[in-house]
Amino acid sequence: MEIRVFTTSEELSRAAAQRVADALRQRPDIVLGLPAGRTPVGVYAELARLSSTGQADFSRATAFALDEFVGIDHAHPASFHRFIREHLIDHVGLPFERFHGLNGAADDLQLECDRYEAAIQRAGGIGLQLLGIGGNGHIGFNEPANELPARTHRVTLLDQTRKASAALFDGDVARVPREALTIGVGTILMADVVILLAAGENKAVSVERMVRGPMTPQLPASFLQAHRVVEVYLDRPAASRL
Ligand code: GLP
């Protein structure tokens, strides 16, 4: 893993956005995998700025959202698809029909997962996968478990993750869905390049285990050690245990 540590999260965001803009220049029709969450917000804002000043061209790109809560459609205020659209897609001229998301409110969730996985494969797989990391080492909603399904699947959320997501539901953890849909670790590992972003001291332990620990489904991010091109962008608190 290539690890880059930045003094502030603003510097981290600028560098990561520049990295994405470079990837777009090298391959204008790149397929992006995109996370929601607090961590990428600064990166998306910087990408919007780069796009508005002609330094990042998303017009030929495709994007897939990484995960979504079960029971949540794309119009819901807590939707990750909506979050990514509002923070990035609406500002960078990526044609909306090429921005894909999981429908957590689909009648048949297994069919929805299969449809999504097939759409990713039809697009040629993910070229650049941006990721955050959970305080428990999850990537996407691939929670620590004895086994990790490789492909897009339905998952039961752990209490810690539901608590960390409460802000999206007016701080009411009881309203956080108990399940989610997520791209699997196998699909993530098939991406050409993975860029993982982590900021804040509450990520330091999972970052340390991701980088130094054994590969274990109990720390899903540890599987990134098996990928050839992983770039890890950290602020100092997130890197404090390395
Ligand atoms: C969330 C999402 C992930 C995200 C991670 C970190 O629950 N499922 O896709 O990367 O947890 O979120 P944050 O950036 O808000 O800390």
Coordinates of C-alpha atoms and ligand atoms in Angstrom, one line a residue:
M1 CA 0.0 0.0 0.0
E2 CA 1.2 3.5 -0.8
I3 CA 0.5 5.7 2.2
R4 CA 0.3 9.4 2.1
V5 CA -0.1 11.4 5.3
F6 CA -1.4 15.0 5.2
T7 CA -1.2 17.7 7.9
T8 CA -4.8 18.7 7.5
S9 CA -7.9 17.1 6.1
E10 CA -8.1 20.0 3.6
E11 CA -4.7 19.1 2.2
L12 CA -5.9 15.5 2.1
S13 CA -9.0 16.5 0.2
R14 CA -7.1 18.6 -2.3
A15 CA -4.5 15.9 -3.0
A16 CA -7.2 13.1 -3.4
A17 CA -9.3 15.4 -5.7
Q18 CA -6.2 16.1 -7.8
R19 CA -5.5 12.3 -8.0
V20 CA -9.1 11.7 -9.3
A21 CA -8.7 14.6 -11.8
D22 CA -5.4 13.1 -13.1
A23 CA -7.2 9.7 -13.5
L24 CA -9.9 11.4 -15.5
R25 CA -7.3 13.1 -17.8
Q26 CA -5.6 9.7 -18.4
R27 CA -8.9 8.0 -19.0
P28 CA -11.8 10.3 -19.7
D29 CA -14.3 7.4 -19.8
I30 CA -13.2 5.9 -16.5
V31 CA -15.7 4.1 -14.2
L32 CA -15.6 5.5 -10.7
G33 CA -16.8 3.8 -7.6
L34 CA -17.9 6.4 -5.0
P35 CA -18.6 6.4 -1.3
A36 CA -20.9 8.5 0.8
G37 CA -20.0 9.5 4.3
R38 CA -18.3 12.5 5.9
T39 CA -14.8 11.8 4.8
P40 CA -15.2 12.3 1.0
V41 CA -17.2 15.6 1.3
G42 CA -14.1 17.8 1.0
V43 CA -12.8 15.7 -1.9
Y44 CA -16.2 16.1 -3.7
A45 CA -16.2 19.9 -3.0
E46 CA -12.7 20.2 -4.4
L47 CA -13.6 18.1 -7.5
A48 CA -16.6 20.5 -8.1
R49 CA -14.2 23.4 -8.0
L50 CA -11.7 21.7 -10.3
S51 CA -14.6 20.9 -12.7
S52 CA -15.9 24.5 -12.7
T53 CA -12.4 25.8 -13.5
G54 CA -12.0 23.2 -16.4
Q55 CA -9.4 21.1 -14.5
A56 CA -11.5 18.0 -14.2
D57 CA -13.8 16.7 -17.0
F58 CA -16.4 14.2 -15.9
S59 CA -18.4 14.4 -19.1
R60 CA -17.5 10.9 -20.4
A61 CA -17.1 9.2 -17.0
T62 CA -19.5 6.6 -15.3
A63 CA -20.0 6.3 -11.6
F64 CA -21.4 3.6 -9.2
A65 CA -22.3 4.4 -5.6
L66 CA -20.7 1.9 -3.2
D67 CA -23.6 1.1 -0.9
E68 CA -27.1 2.0 0.3
F69 CA -29.4 1.4 3.3
V70 CA -32.2 -1.2 2.8
G71 CA -35.7 0.5 2.7
I72 CA -34.2 3.7 1.4
D73 CA -35.0 4.9 -2.1
H74 CA -32.9 7.5 -4.0
A75 CA -35.3 10.4 -3.0
H76 CA -34.9 9.7 0.7
P77 CA -32.7 12.3 2.6
A78 CA -30.5 9.5 4.0
S79 CA -29.9 7.9 0.6
F80 CA -26.2 7.5 -0.3
H81 CA -27.1 7.8 -4.0
R82 CA -28.7 11.2 -3.2
F83 CA -25.8 12.2 -1.0
I84 CA -23.3 11.6 -3.8
R85 CA -25.5 13.3 -6.4
E86 CA -25.9 16.4 -4.2
H87 CA -22.2 16.6 -3.2
L88 CA -20.6 15.7 -6.5
I89 CA -22.7 14.6 -9.5
D90 CA -24.9 17.7 -9.8
H91 CA -21.8 19.9 -9.8
V92 CA -19.4 18.2 -12.2
G93 CA -21.4 17.4 -15.4
L94 CA -21.3 13.7 -15.1
P95 CA -24.4 12.7 -17.1
F96 CA -27.0 11.5 -14.6
E97 CA -27.9 8.4 -16.7
R98 CA -24.4 7.2 -16.1
F99 CA -24.6 7.6 -12.3
H100 CA -25.7 4.3 -10.8
G101 CA -26.9 3.5 -7.3
L102 CA -28.4 0.6 -5.5
N103 CA -32.1 0.9 -4.8
G104 CA -32.5 -0.1 -1.2
A105 CA -36.3 0.1 -1.6
A106 CA -36.4 -2.5 -4.4
D107 CA -39.1 -5.2 -4.1
D108 CA -36.6 -8.0 -4.7
L109 CA -33.3 -7.1 -3.0
Q110 CA -31.4 -10.1 -4.3
L111 CA -32.4 -9.2 -7.9
E112 CA -31.3 -5.6 -7.2
C113 CA -27.9 -6.8 -6.0
D114 CA -27.5 -9.1 -9.1
R115 CA -28.6 -6.3 -11.4
Y116 CA -26.1 -3.9 -9.9
E117 CA -23.2 -6.4 -10.1
A118 CA -24.1 -7.1 -13.7
A119 CA -24.2 -3.4 -14.5
I120 CA -20.7 -2.9 -13.0
Q121 CA -19.3 -5.8 -15.0
R122 CA -21.1 -4.5 -18.2
A123 CA -19.4 -1.2 -17.7
G124 CA -16.0 -3.0 -17.6
G125 CA -15.6 -3.1 -13.9
I126 CA -14.5 -0.2 -11.7
G127 CA -11.5 1.8 -12.8
L128 CA -11.0 3.9 -9.7
Q129 CA -12.6 3.0 -6.4
L130 CA -12.7 5.7 -3.8
L131 CA -13.4 4.3 -0.2
G132 CA -13.8 5.5 3.3
I133 CA -13.3 3.2 6.2
G134 CA -15.5 2.5 9.2
G135 CA -14.3 2.7 12.8
N136 CA -14.6 -1.1 12.8
G137 CA -12.7 -1.6 9.6
H138 CA -15.6 -1.9 7.2
I139 CA -15.4 -0.8 3.6
G140 CA -18.7 0.0 1.9
F141 CA -21.0 -1.8 4.2
N142 CA -18.9 -4.9 4.3
E143 CA -19.0 -5.4 8.1
P144 CA -16.6 -7.5 10.1
A145 CA -17.8 -11.1 9.9
N146 CA -16.7 -14.7 9.7
E147 CA -17.2 -14.7 5.9
L148 CA -17.4 -11.9 3.3
P149 CA -19.5 -12.4 0.3
A150 CA -17.5 -11.3 -2.7
R151 CA -20.1 -9.7 -4.8
T152 CA -22.9 -7.1 -4.3
H153 CA -25.1 -8.4 -1.4
R154 CA -27.4 -7.6 1.4
V155 CA -25.8 -7.2 4.8
T156 CA -27.0 -6.9 8.5
L157 CA -25.5 -3.8 10.0
L158 CA -23.7 -3.9 13.4
D159 CA -24.8 -1.7 16.2
Q160 CA -21.6 0.4 16.1
T161 CA -22.3 1.2 12.4
R162 CA -25.9 2.0 13.0
K163 CA -24.8 4.4 15.8
A164 CA -22.3 6.0 13.5
S165 CA -25.0 6.5 10.9
A166 CA -27.6 8.0 13.3
A167 CA -26.8 11.6 12.2
L168 CA -28.4 10.8 8.8
F169 CA -31.6 10.0 10.6
D170 CA -31.9 13.1 12.9
G171 CA -29.7 11.4 15.5
D172 CA -32.2 8.7 16.1
V173 CA -30.4 5.4 16.0
A174 CA -33.8 3.5 16.1
R175 CA -34.6 4.9 12.7
V176 CA -31.3 3.6 11.1
P177 CA -32.1 0.6 8.9
R178 CA -30.9 -2.7 10.2
E179 CA -29.7 -3.8 6.8
A180 CA -27.9 -2.4 3.8
L181 CA -26.8 -3.3 0.3
T182 CA -23.2 -3.1 -0.6
I183 CA -20.7 -3.8 -3.3
G184 CA -18.6 -6.8 -2.1
V185 CA -15.0 -6.9 -1.2
G186 CA -14.3 -9.1 -4.3
T187 CA -15.7 -6.4 -6.6
I188 CA -13.7 -3.8 -4.8
L189 CA -10.5 -5.8 -5.3
M190 CA -11.2 -6.1 -9.0
A191 CA -11.0 -2.3 -9.4
D192 CA -7.9 -1.1 -11.3
V193 CA -7.0 1.4 -8.5
V194 CA -8.3 1.7 -4.9
I195 CA -8.0 5.0 -3.1
L196 CA -8.9 4.8 0.6
L197 CA -9.5 8.0 2.6
A198 CA -9.4 8.2 6.3
A199 CA -9.5 11.3 8.6
G200 CA -9.7 11.5 12.4
E201 CA -8.4 9.7 15.4
N202 CA -11.4 7.4 15.5
K203 CA -10.1 5.7 12.3
A204 CA -6.5 5.2 13.6
V205 CA -7.0 1.7 15.0
S206 CA -8.8 0.4 11.9
V207 CA -6.2 2.0 9.6
E208 CA -3.4 0.4 11.6
R209 CA -5.1 -3.0 11.3
M210 CA -5.8 -2.5 7.6
V211 CA -2.1 -1.7 6.9
R212 CA -0.3 -3.9 9.4
G213 CA -2.7 -6.6 10.6
P214 CA -3.4 -10.0 9.2
M215 CA -5.9 -10.3 6.4
T216 CA -9.1 -11.3 8.1
P217 CA -12.8 -10.9 7.4
Q218 CA -13.0 -9.5 10.9
L219 CA -11.3 -6.4 9.4
P220 CA -12.7 -6.2 5.9
A221 CA -10.3 -3.4 4.8
S222 CA -7.4 -5.7 5.5
F223 CA -8.2 -7.5 2.2
L224 CA -6.9 -4.4 0.4
Q225 CA -3.4 -5.7 1.2
A226 CA -4.0 -8.2 -1.6
H227 CA -4.5 -5.4 -4.2
R228 CA -1.7 -4.2 -6.3
V229 CA -2.6 -0.5 -6.5
V230 CA -3.9 0.8 -3.2
E231 CA -3.3 4.4 -2.2
V232 CA -4.1 5.4 1.3
Y233 CA -4.7 9.1 2.0
L234 CA -4.6 9.9 5.7
D235 CA -4.6 13.0 7.9
R236 CA -2.2 12.9 10.9
P237 CA -4.8 11.7 13.5
A238 CA -5.8 8.8 11.3
A239 CA -2.1 7.9 10.8
S240 CA -1.2 8.3 14.5
R241 CA -0.8 4.5 15.1
L242 CA 1.3 3.8 12.0
Ligands
GLP1 C1 -20.3 4.4 6.3 C2 -20.4 3.8 4.8 C3 -19.1 3.8 4.2 C4 -18.2 4.9 4.6 C5 -17.9 4.7 6.1 C6 -17.2 5.8 6.7 O1 -21.2 3.7 7.1 N1 -21.1 2.6 4.6 O2 -19.2 3.7 2.8 O3 -17.0 4.9 3.9 O4 -19.0 4.3 6.8 O5 -18.0 6.9 6.9 P1 -17.4 8.3 7.3 O6 -16.7 8.8 6.2 O7 -18.7 9.2 7.6 O8 -16.6 8.2 8.5

